[in-house]
Amino acid sequence: MNLQRLQPAERDAAIAILRKNDRGGHTVPTDGLYPFQWSWDSAITALGWMRIDEQRAWAEVDTMFRGQWENGMVPHILFHGESGTYFPGPEVWGSGRALPSSAISQPPVWATTIRIMLETAADRRLAMERVTAVLPKLIAYHEWWYRERDPNGTGLVCSYHPWESGMDNSPAWDEALMNVPPVDYHYERRDLHLVESEQRPTHEQYDRYLYLVDFYKGCGFDSDYIYEHCPYKVLDIGIIAILHRATKDLLALCEAMSHSADTQPLRDALGRTETAIGELWLQEKACFASHDLLTGKVLDDVTTATVLPLFAGLANASQADAMRDLIDGWLNGTAYGLSSTHPDSAKFDPKCYWRGPVWLHINWMIATGLDESGDAGLAARIKSSTHRCISDGGYWEYFDALTGAGCGGDDFSWTAAIALHWLTD
Ligand code: DGY
C-alpha cells in the first residue's frame, strides 16, 4: 500500500467525519469531548473542507473571526450554544461577550491555512472575496500577538496558559505550571467521563489550569495587568515558530491581494524574531527550547514543538542539520512517528495526550518544513509513519506512538482534515 496517499475508503471515512462533526458554519473537533469551535482545530479543519466543499471551508473562517475580540485576539474557544459534556464552559471563562469565548488564544496557524486555501481554490472569485474580508482581521490578530505578548519588542512572544500552546500537558510546561497556585474548590471534569484518565492531563494540572482562568477573569481581562502579574509566562517555541511562519504567509496574502495596509510593522516583527531566536537554541539537545520567562529557566524537554522552527524557516543551516539528525533518530525510536515527546525522554508516555502520542497536524507541519528546506526523504518518512496511524487505527485525536492504538476522542475532525489535505497531494 502506498503510505504517501490516502486510500479511497480512508478518504470516504474522512469526509464522513467532517460531515458528522459539522454544526453549520463551524466544525466541532469531536462530538462530546470538544463540543464547540476551537481555533487551531478549525483552521486545520478548513483545509479538509477545501477538498470537499470550498464554500463550507470559507464558512469555517468567517465563523471563527466573528468571535475576534476588539483588541484583535482570536480566542481559542468560541462557545456556540450550550453543552453538558465540556468543562470549563462559558460561565467559568466569564468573557461576558455576545458570542461567549475563552480569554486566551491558540497557535496562530490561520494565515498559513488561509494562504493554502487561496492558492488551492478552484473557485477563485469566492476565495478572493473571502480573503479580502478576512485580511484586516488577520492583520489585527498578528498585531495583537506582537503588541500584547511582547510589549518590550524582544522578538519573542509569550504564552499565558498551557492551553494556549495547544499542547496542554506537554512535559515542557511541568515546571512552569507547578509554580501556579492550585484552586481549592471542587469541580467536575467531564473529559474523564469520555476518555480514560491515563490519556488525559492530571488533576494537579487541571487545578492550575483553572487558577489561570480565574485569574484572567478576576482582573477583568486587563492585558497590562496580566502581562505584569500572570503566574505563568512562557516563551513557547511552538507558538513563536507557528506565528513566524504565519506572519510570512500573511505578508504573502497581502501581496497577492495588493492590500493597501502598512505591513512594515509585521516585517519589523519578523526581523526581531529572526534576531532573537538564537537565544532559544539548545546546542546539547540539537533543537530549540521554550523558556520560563518568570524564572529564566530553559524548559529543555525535547518535544515536537522544539523542531517547529523548521516549519518557520527560523533555523540556520547548522541548526537545521542538527534537527534533521535528531528527527532521524527520533523516528527510529517509535513504530508510529513522530511522537510528541522524544521516546528517550524520562517523561515520554506513549498514550498520554501531549506527553508522547502522535498528532497528525504537527507532523504535517514538521514534514512541510523539511520538504521546503530540501529534505524530501525525511519528510516522506514522517508522512508514511504518520499515515500508518490512520490506516491501522482510524481517525482518532492522537495515537499511541508505540502501538498505533487510537487515543482521546474518536472521529476527530483535524485528523480527518489533515489526512484529506496532506495525504491527497
Ligand atoms: C481541553 O479542554 O482539553 C482543551 O485542550 C482546552 O482547550
Coordinates of C-alpha atoms and ligand atoms in Angstrom, one line a residue:
M1 CA 0.0 0.0 0.0
N2 CA 1.3 3.5 -0.9
L3 CA 1.6 5.2 2.5
Q4 CA 2.1 8.6 0.9
R5 CA -1.5 8.7 -0.4
L6 CA -4.9 8.2 1.2
Q7 CA -6.8 5.1 0.0
P8 CA -10.4 5.6 -1.4
A9 CA -12.0 4.0 1.7
E10 CA -9.9 6.2 4.0
R11 CA -10.9 9.3 2.0
D12 CA -14.6 8.4 2.3
A13 CA -14.3 7.8 6.0
A14 CA -12.5 11.2 6.5
I15 CA -15.2 13.0 4.5
A16 CA -17.9 11.3 6.6
I17 CA -16.3 12.6 9.8
L18 CA -16.2 16.2 8.7
R19 CA -19.9 16.0 7.7
K20 CA -20.7 14.3 11.1
N21 CA -18.9 17.0 13.1
D22 CA -20.3 19.9 11.0
R23 CA -22.5 22.1 13.2
G24 CA -23.3 24.5 10.3
G25 CA -20.6 27.2 9.9
H26 CA -18.2 25.5 12.3
T27 CA -17.0 22.0 12.9
V28 CA -16.6 20.6 16.4
P29 CA -13.3 18.7 16.9
T30 CA -15.3 15.7 18.0
D31 CA -18.7 15.1 19.5
G32 CA -19.0 15.2 23.3
L33 CA -15.3 15.8 24.4
Y34 CA -15.0 19.1 22.4
P35 CA -18.5 20.4 21.6
F36 CA -17.5 23.9 20.4
Q37 CA -15.2 25.6 17.9
W38 CA -11.5 25.5 18.8
S39 CA -9.3 28.0 16.9
W40 CA -6.4 25.9 15.6
D41 CA -8.7 22.8 15.1
S42 CA -10.9 25.0 13.0
A43 CA -8.0 26.3 10.9
I44 CA -6.7 22.8 10.1
T45 CA -10.3 21.5 9.6
A46 CA -10.9 24.2 6.9
L47 CA -8.0 22.6 4.9
G48 CA -10.0 19.3 4.8
W49 CA -13.2 21.1 3.8
M50 CA -11.3 22.7 0.9
R51 CA -11.1 19.2 -0.6
I52 CA -14.8 18.6 -0.4
D53 CA -16.8 21.9 -0.3
E54 CA -15.0 25.2 -0.7
Q55 CA -18.0 27.3 0.4
R56 CA -18.1 25.3 3.6
A57 CA -14.3 25.7 4.1
W58 CA -14.6 29.5 4.0
A59 CA -17.6 29.5 6.4
E60 CA -15.2 28.0 9.0
V61 CA -13.0 31.1 8.7
D62 CA -15.9 33.5 8.8
T63 CA -17.4 31.9 11.9
M64 CA -14.1 32.0 13.8
F65 CA -13.4 35.6 13.1
R66 CA -16.9 36.6 14.2
G67 CA -15.6 35.8 17.7
Q68 CA -12.5 38.1 17.4
W69 CA -12.1 40.5 20.3
E70 CA -11.9 44.3 19.7
N71 CA -8.2 44.2 20.7
G72 CA -7.5 41.7 17.9
M73 CA -7.3 38.5 19.8
V74 CA -8.9 35.4 18.3
P75 CA -10.0 33.2 21.3
H76 CA -9.1 29.6 21.5
I77 CA -12.7 28.5 22.0
L78 CA -15.9 30.0 20.7
F79 CA -18.9 28.7 22.7
H80 CA -21.7 28.4 20.2
G81 CA -24.5 27.3 22.4
E82 CA -24.8 25.0 25.4
S83 CA -23.2 21.7 26.2
G84 CA -23.3 19.4 29.2
T85 CA -20.2 17.5 28.2
Y86 CA -17.5 20.0 28.5
F87 CA -15.8 21.7 31.4
P88 CA -14.7 24.6 31.8
G89 CA -17.6 26.1 29.8
P90 CA -18.5 29.7 29.0
E91 CA -19.7 30.5 32.6
V92 CA -16.3 29.6 34.0
W93 CA -14.4 31.8 31.5
G94 CA -16.9 34.6 32.0
S95 CA -16.0 36.6 29.0
G96 CA -19.3 38.4 29.1
R97 CA -19.4 38.6 25.3
A98 CA -22.3 38.3 22.9
L99 CA -20.6 35.2 21.4
P100 CA -19.1 33.7 24.6
S101 CA -15.4 32.7 24.3
S102 CA -12.3 31.8 26.2
A103 CA -9.9 34.6 27.1
I104 CA -6.7 33.1 25.6
S105 CA -5.6 32.3 22.1
Q106 CA -4.1 29.3 20.4
P107 CA -1.2 28.7 18.0
P108 CA -1.9 31.2 15.2
V109 CA -2.0 29.0 12.2
W110 CA -4.8 30.8 10.4
A111 CA -2.8 32.9 8.0
T112 CA -0.9 29.8 6.9
T113 CA -4.1 27.7 6.2
I114 CA -5.8 30.7 4.6
R115 CA -2.9 31.1 2.2
I116 CA -3.1 27.4 1.3
M117 CA -6.9 27.8 0.8
L118 CA -6.3 30.8 -1.5
E119 CA -3.6 29.1 -3.5
T120 CA -5.6 25.8 -4.0
A121 CA -9.0 27.3 -4.5
A122 CA -10.9 26.2 -7.6
D123 CA -13.4 29.0 -7.1
R124 CA -11.0 31.9 -7.3
R125 CA -13.8 34.5 -7.1
L126 CA -15.1 33.2 -3.9
A127 CA -11.6 32.8 -2.4
M128 CA -10.6 36.4 -3.3
E129 CA -13.8 37.7 -1.8
R130 CA -13.3 35.8 1.5
V131 CA -9.6 36.7 1.8
T132 CA -10.4 40.4 1.2
A133 CA -12.9 40.2 4.0
V134 CA -10.6 38.5 6.5
L135 CA -7.3 40.2 5.8
P136 CA -7.7 43.2 8.0
K137 CA -8.8 40.8 10.8
L138 CA -5.8 38.6 10.3
I139 CA -3.5 41.6 10.4
A140 CA -5.2 42.8 13.7
Y141 CA -4.7 39.3 15.1
H142 CA -1.0 39.2 14.3
E143 CA -0.5 42.8 15.6
W144 CA -2.2 41.7 18.8
W145 CA 0.3 38.9 19.4
Y146 CA 3.3 41.2 18.9
R147 CA 1.9 44.1 20.9
E148 CA 0.3 42.3 23.8
R149 CA 2.6 39.3 24.2
D150 CA 5.9 41.0 23.5
P151 CA 5.3 44.6 24.8
N152 CA 9.0 45.2 25.1
G153 CA 9.7 44.2 21.5
T154 CA 12.2 41.4 22.3
G155 CA 11.1 39.4 19.2
L156 CA 9.8 36.5 21.3
V157 CA 6.1 36.4 22.2
C158 CA 4.9 34.8 25.4
S159 CA 2.1 32.5 26.3
Y160 CA -0.1 32.7 29.4
H161 CA -1.5 29.2 29.6
P162 CA -0.5 25.6 28.6
W163 CA -3.9 25.5 26.7
E164 CA -2.7 28.4 24.6
S165 CA 0.1 26.2 23.3
G166 CA -2.5 23.7 22.2
M167 CA -0.1 21.1 23.7
D168 CA -1.8 21.2 27.1
N169 CA 0.2 18.8 29.3
S170 CA 3.5 18.8 27.4
P171 CA 6.4 17.9 29.8
A172 CA 7.9 21.2 28.7
W173 CA 5.3 23.1 30.9
D174 CA 5.6 20.9 34.0
E175 CA 7.9 23.1 36.0
A176 CA 6.3 26.5 35.0
L177 CA 2.8 25.2 35.7
M178 CA 3.7 23.9 39.1
N179 CA 4.6 27.5 40.1
V180 CA 1.0 28.4 39.5
P181 CA -1.2 28.0 42.7
P182 CA -3.9 25.3 42.6
V183 CA -7.6 26.2 43.0
D184 CA -9.0 24.9 46.3
Y185 CA -12.6 24.4 45.2
H186 CA -14.4 21.3 43.9
Y187 CA -15.2 21.0 40.2
E188 CA -16.2 18.2 38.0
R189 CA -14.1 17.2 35.0
R190 CA -16.3 16.0 32.2
D191 CA -13.4 14.8 29.9
L192 CA -12.8 11.9 32.3
H193 CA -16.4 10.6 31.6
L194 CA -15.3 10.3 27.9
V195 CA -11.6 9.4 27.8
E196 CA -9.5 7.1 30.1
S197 CA -7.7 9.2 32.7
E198 CA -4.3 7.8 31.6
Q199 CA -4.7 9.6 28.3
R200 CA -5.6 13.0 29.8
P201 CA -3.9 15.6 32.0
T202 CA -3.8 15.1 35.8
H203 CA -5.9 16.8 38.5
E204 CA -2.8 18.6 39.7
Q205 CA -2.5 20.2 36.2
Y206 CA -6.3 21.0 36.0
D207 CA -6.2 22.7 39.4
R208 CA -3.6 25.1 37.9
Y209 CA -5.2 25.5 34.5
L210 CA -8.3 26.7 36.4
Y211 CA -6.4 29.1 38.6
L212 CA -5.2 30.8 35.5
V213 CA -8.7 31.0 34.0
D214 CA -10.0 32.6 37.3
F215 CA -7.0 35.0 37.3
Y216 CA -7.8 36.5 33.9
K217 CA -11.5 36.9 34.8
G218 CA -10.6 38.3 38.2
C219 CA -8.6 41.2 36.7
G220 CA -11.3 41.9 34.1
F221 CA -9.1 40.6 31.3
D222 CA -6.8 43.7 31.7
S223 CA -3.9 42.9 29.3
D224 CA -1.3 45.2 31.0
Y225 CA -2.2 43.7 34.4
I226 CA -2.0 40.1 33.1
Y227 CA 1.4 40.8 31.5
E228 CA 2.8 42.1 34.8
H229 CA 1.2 39.6 37.2
C230 CA 0.3 36.4 35.4
P231 CA 1.9 33.5 37.3
Y232 CA 2.5 31.5 34.1
K233 CA 4.6 33.3 31.4
V234 CA 6.4 31.1 28.9
L235 CA 8.3 31.8 25.7
D236 CA 6.7 28.9 23.9
I237 CA 8.8 27.8 20.9
G238 CA 5.8 26.2 19.2
I239 CA 3.8 29.4 19.2
I240 CA 6.8 31.5 18.3
A241 CA 7.5 29.3 15.3
I242 CA 3.9 29.0 14.1
L243 CA 3.4 32.7 14.5
H244 CA 6.5 33.5 12.5
R245 CA 5.5 31.2 9.6
A246 CA 2.0 32.6 9.7
T247 CA 3.2 36.2 9.6
K248 CA 5.2 35.4 6.4
D249 CA 2.1 33.8 5.0
L250 CA 0.1 36.9 5.9
L251 CA 2.5 39.1 4.1
A252 CA 2.3 36.9 1.1
L253 CA -1.5 37.2 1.3
C254 CA -1.3 41.0 1.4
E255 CA 0.9 41.0 -1.6
A256 CA -1.3 38.5 -3.5
M257 CA -4.3 40.7 -2.8
S258 CA -2.4 44.0 -3.4
H259 CA -3.7 45.0 0.1
S260 CA -3.0 48.6 1.0
A261 CA -2.3 48.2 4.7
D262 CA 1.1 49.3 6.0
T263 CA 2.8 45.9 6.5
Q264 CA 6.1 47.4 7.8
P265 CA 5.3 46.7 11.4
L266 CA 4.8 43.0 10.6
R267 CA 8.1 42.9 8.7
D268 CA 9.8 44.6 11.6
A269 CA 8.4 41.9 13.9
L270 CA 9.7 39.1 11.7
G271 CA 13.2 40.8 11.8
R272 CA 13.1 41.0 15.6
T273 CA 12.2 37.3 15.9
E274 CA 15.0 36.3 13.5
T275 CA 17.5 38.2 15.6
A276 CA 16.3 36.8 18.9
I277 CA 15.6 33.2 18.0
G278 CA 19.2 32.1 18.6
E279 CA 18.6 32.7 22.3
L280 CA 16.3 29.7 22.3
W281 CA 18.7 27.3 20.6
L282 CA 19.8 24.4 22.9
Q283 CA 23.0 23.1 21.5
E284 CA 23.3 20.0 23.7
K285 CA 19.8 18.7 22.7
A286 CA 20.2 19.8 19.0
C287 CA 16.9 21.6 19.0
F288 CA 15.2 24.8 20.2
A289 CA 13.7 25.1 23.7
S290 CA 10.9 27.1 25.4
H291 CA 11.9 29.3 28.3
D292 CA 10.1 30.2 31.5
L293 CA 10.0 34.0 31.4
L294 CA 9.4 34.2 35.2
T295 CA 12.2 32.1 36.4
G296 CA 14.5 32.3 33.4
K297 CA 14.8 28.5 33.3
V298 CA 15.2 26.7 30.0
L299 CA 12.4 24.1 29.5
D300 CA 14.6 21.5 27.9
D301 CA 12.2 18.6 27.2
V302 CA 12.6 17.5 23.6
T303 CA 9.0 17.7 22.1
T304 CA 7.8 18.2 18.6
A305 CA 7.4 21.9 19.4
T306 CA 11.2 22.2 19.6
V307 CA 11.7 21.4 15.9
L308 CA 8.8 23.6 14.6
P309 CA 11.3 26.4 13.7
L310 CA 11.9 24.2 10.7
F311 CA 8.3 25.0 9.6
A312 CA 9.0 28.7 10.1
G313 CA 12.3 28.8 8.3
L314 CA 13.9 30.1 11.5
A315 CA 16.8 27.7 11.8
N316 CA 20.2 28.4 10.3
A317 CA 21.9 25.8 8.2
S318 CA 23.8 24.1 11.0
Q319 CA 20.8 24.1 13.3
A320 CA 18.6 22.6 10.6
D321 CA 21.2 19.9 10.0
A322 CA 21.3 19.1 13.7
M323 CA 17.5 18.9 13.9
R324 CA 17.4 16.6 10.9
D325 CA 19.7 14.2 12.7
L326 CA 17.6 14.4 15.8
I327 CA 14.4 13.7 13.9
D328 CA 16.1 10.8 12.1
G329 CA 16.9 9.1 15.4
W330 CA 13.5 10.0 16.9
L331 CA 11.7 8.2 14.1
N332 CA 13.8 5.1 14.7
G333 CA 12.6 5.1 18.3
T334 CA 8.9 4.5 17.7
A335 CA 6.9 2.5 15.2
Y336 CA 4.5 5.3 14.7
G337 CA 6.2 8.6 14.3
L338 CA 6.9 11.4 15.1
S339 CA 6.0 11.1 18.8
S340 CA 5.1 14.4 20.5
T341 CA 7.8 13.8 23.2
H342 CA 11.1 12.2 22.3
P343 CA 11.0 8.5 23.2
D344 CA 14.3 8.8 25.1
S345 CA 12.8 11.3 27.5
A346 CA 12.2 10.1 31.0
K347 CA 8.8 11.8 30.7
F348 CA 7.8 10.0 27.5
D349 CA 4.4 8.4 27.8
P350 CA 3.2 6.9 24.5
K351 CA -0.5 7.4 25.2
C352 CA -0.9 10.4 27.5
Y353 CA -2.1 13.4 25.5
W354 CA 0.9 15.6 24.7
R355 CA 3.5 13.5 26.6
G356 CA 4.2 11.1 23.7
P357 CA 1.4 10.3 21.3
V358 CA 1.4 11.1 17.6
W359 CA -0.5 14.1 16.3
L360 CA -1.1 14.3 12.6
H361 CA -1.3 18.1 12.1
I362 CA 2.1 18.7 13.9
N363 CA 3.7 16.0 11.8
W364 CA 2.4 17.7 8.7
M365 CA 3.9 21.0 9.8
I366 CA 7.3 19.4 10.5
A367 CA 7.3 17.4 7.3
T368 CA 6.3 20.6 5.4
G369 CA 9.3 22.4 6.9
L370 CA 11.6 19.6 5.9
D371 CA 10.2 19.4 2.4
E372 CA 10.6 23.1 1.9
S373 CA 14.2 23.0 3.2
G374 CA 15.1 20.2 0.7
D375 CA 14.8 17.1 2.8
A376 CA 12.1 15.3 1.0
G377 CA 13.3 11.9 2.1
L378 CA 12.9 12.6 5.8
A379 CA 9.6 14.4 5.2
A380 CA 8.3 11.3 3.3
R381 CA 9.3 9.0 6.3
I382 CA 7.3 11.2 8.6
K383 CA 4.4 11.1 6.2
S384 CA 4.4 7.3 5.9
S385 CA 4.8 6.6 9.6
T386 CA 2.0 9.1 10.3
H387 CA -0.3 7.6 7.7
R388 CA 0.2 4.2 9.3
C389 CA -1.6 5.6 12.4
I390 CA -4.9 6.1 10.5
S391 CA -4.6 3.0 8.2
D392 CA -4.2 0.9 11.4
G393 CA -6.4 2.8 13.8
G394 CA -8.8 5.2 12.1
Y395 CA -9.3 8.9 12.7
W396 CA -8.5 9.4 16.4
E397 CA -7.5 12.6 18.2
Y398 CA -4.0 11.1 18.7
F399 CA -2.2 7.8 18.6
D400 CA -0.1 5.7 20.9
A401 CA 3.4 6.2 19.5
L402 CA 4.4 2.6 20.2
T403 CA 1.3 0.5 19.3
G404 CA -0.6 3.0 17.0
A405 CA -3.7 2.5 19.1
G406 CA -6.2 5.4 18.8
C407 CA -6.4 7.7 21.9
G408 CA -8.5 10.6 23.1
G409 CA -11.6 11.4 21.0
D410 CA -12.7 9.3 18.1
D411 CA -13.9 10.5 14.6
F412 CA -11.7 13.5 15.1
S413 CA -12.0 16.5 12.7
W414 CA -8.4 17.7 12.3
T415 CA -7.1 14.2 11.9
A416 CA -9.6 13.6 9.1
A417 CA -8.9 17.1 7.6
I418 CA -5.1 16.9 7.6
A419 CA -5.3 13.4 6.0
L420 CA -7.5 14.8 3.2
H421 CA -5.1 17.7 2.8
W422 CA -1.7 16.2 3.3
L423 CA -2.2 12.6 2.2
T424 CA -4.0 13.5 -1.0
D425 CA -1.2 15.6 -2.5
Ligands
DGY1 C1 -9.2 20.8 26.7 O1 -10.2 21.1 27.2 O2 -8.6 19.7 26.8 C2 -8.6 21.8 25.8 O3 -7.4 21.3 25.3 C3 -8.5 23.2 26.3 O4 -8.6 23.9 25.2

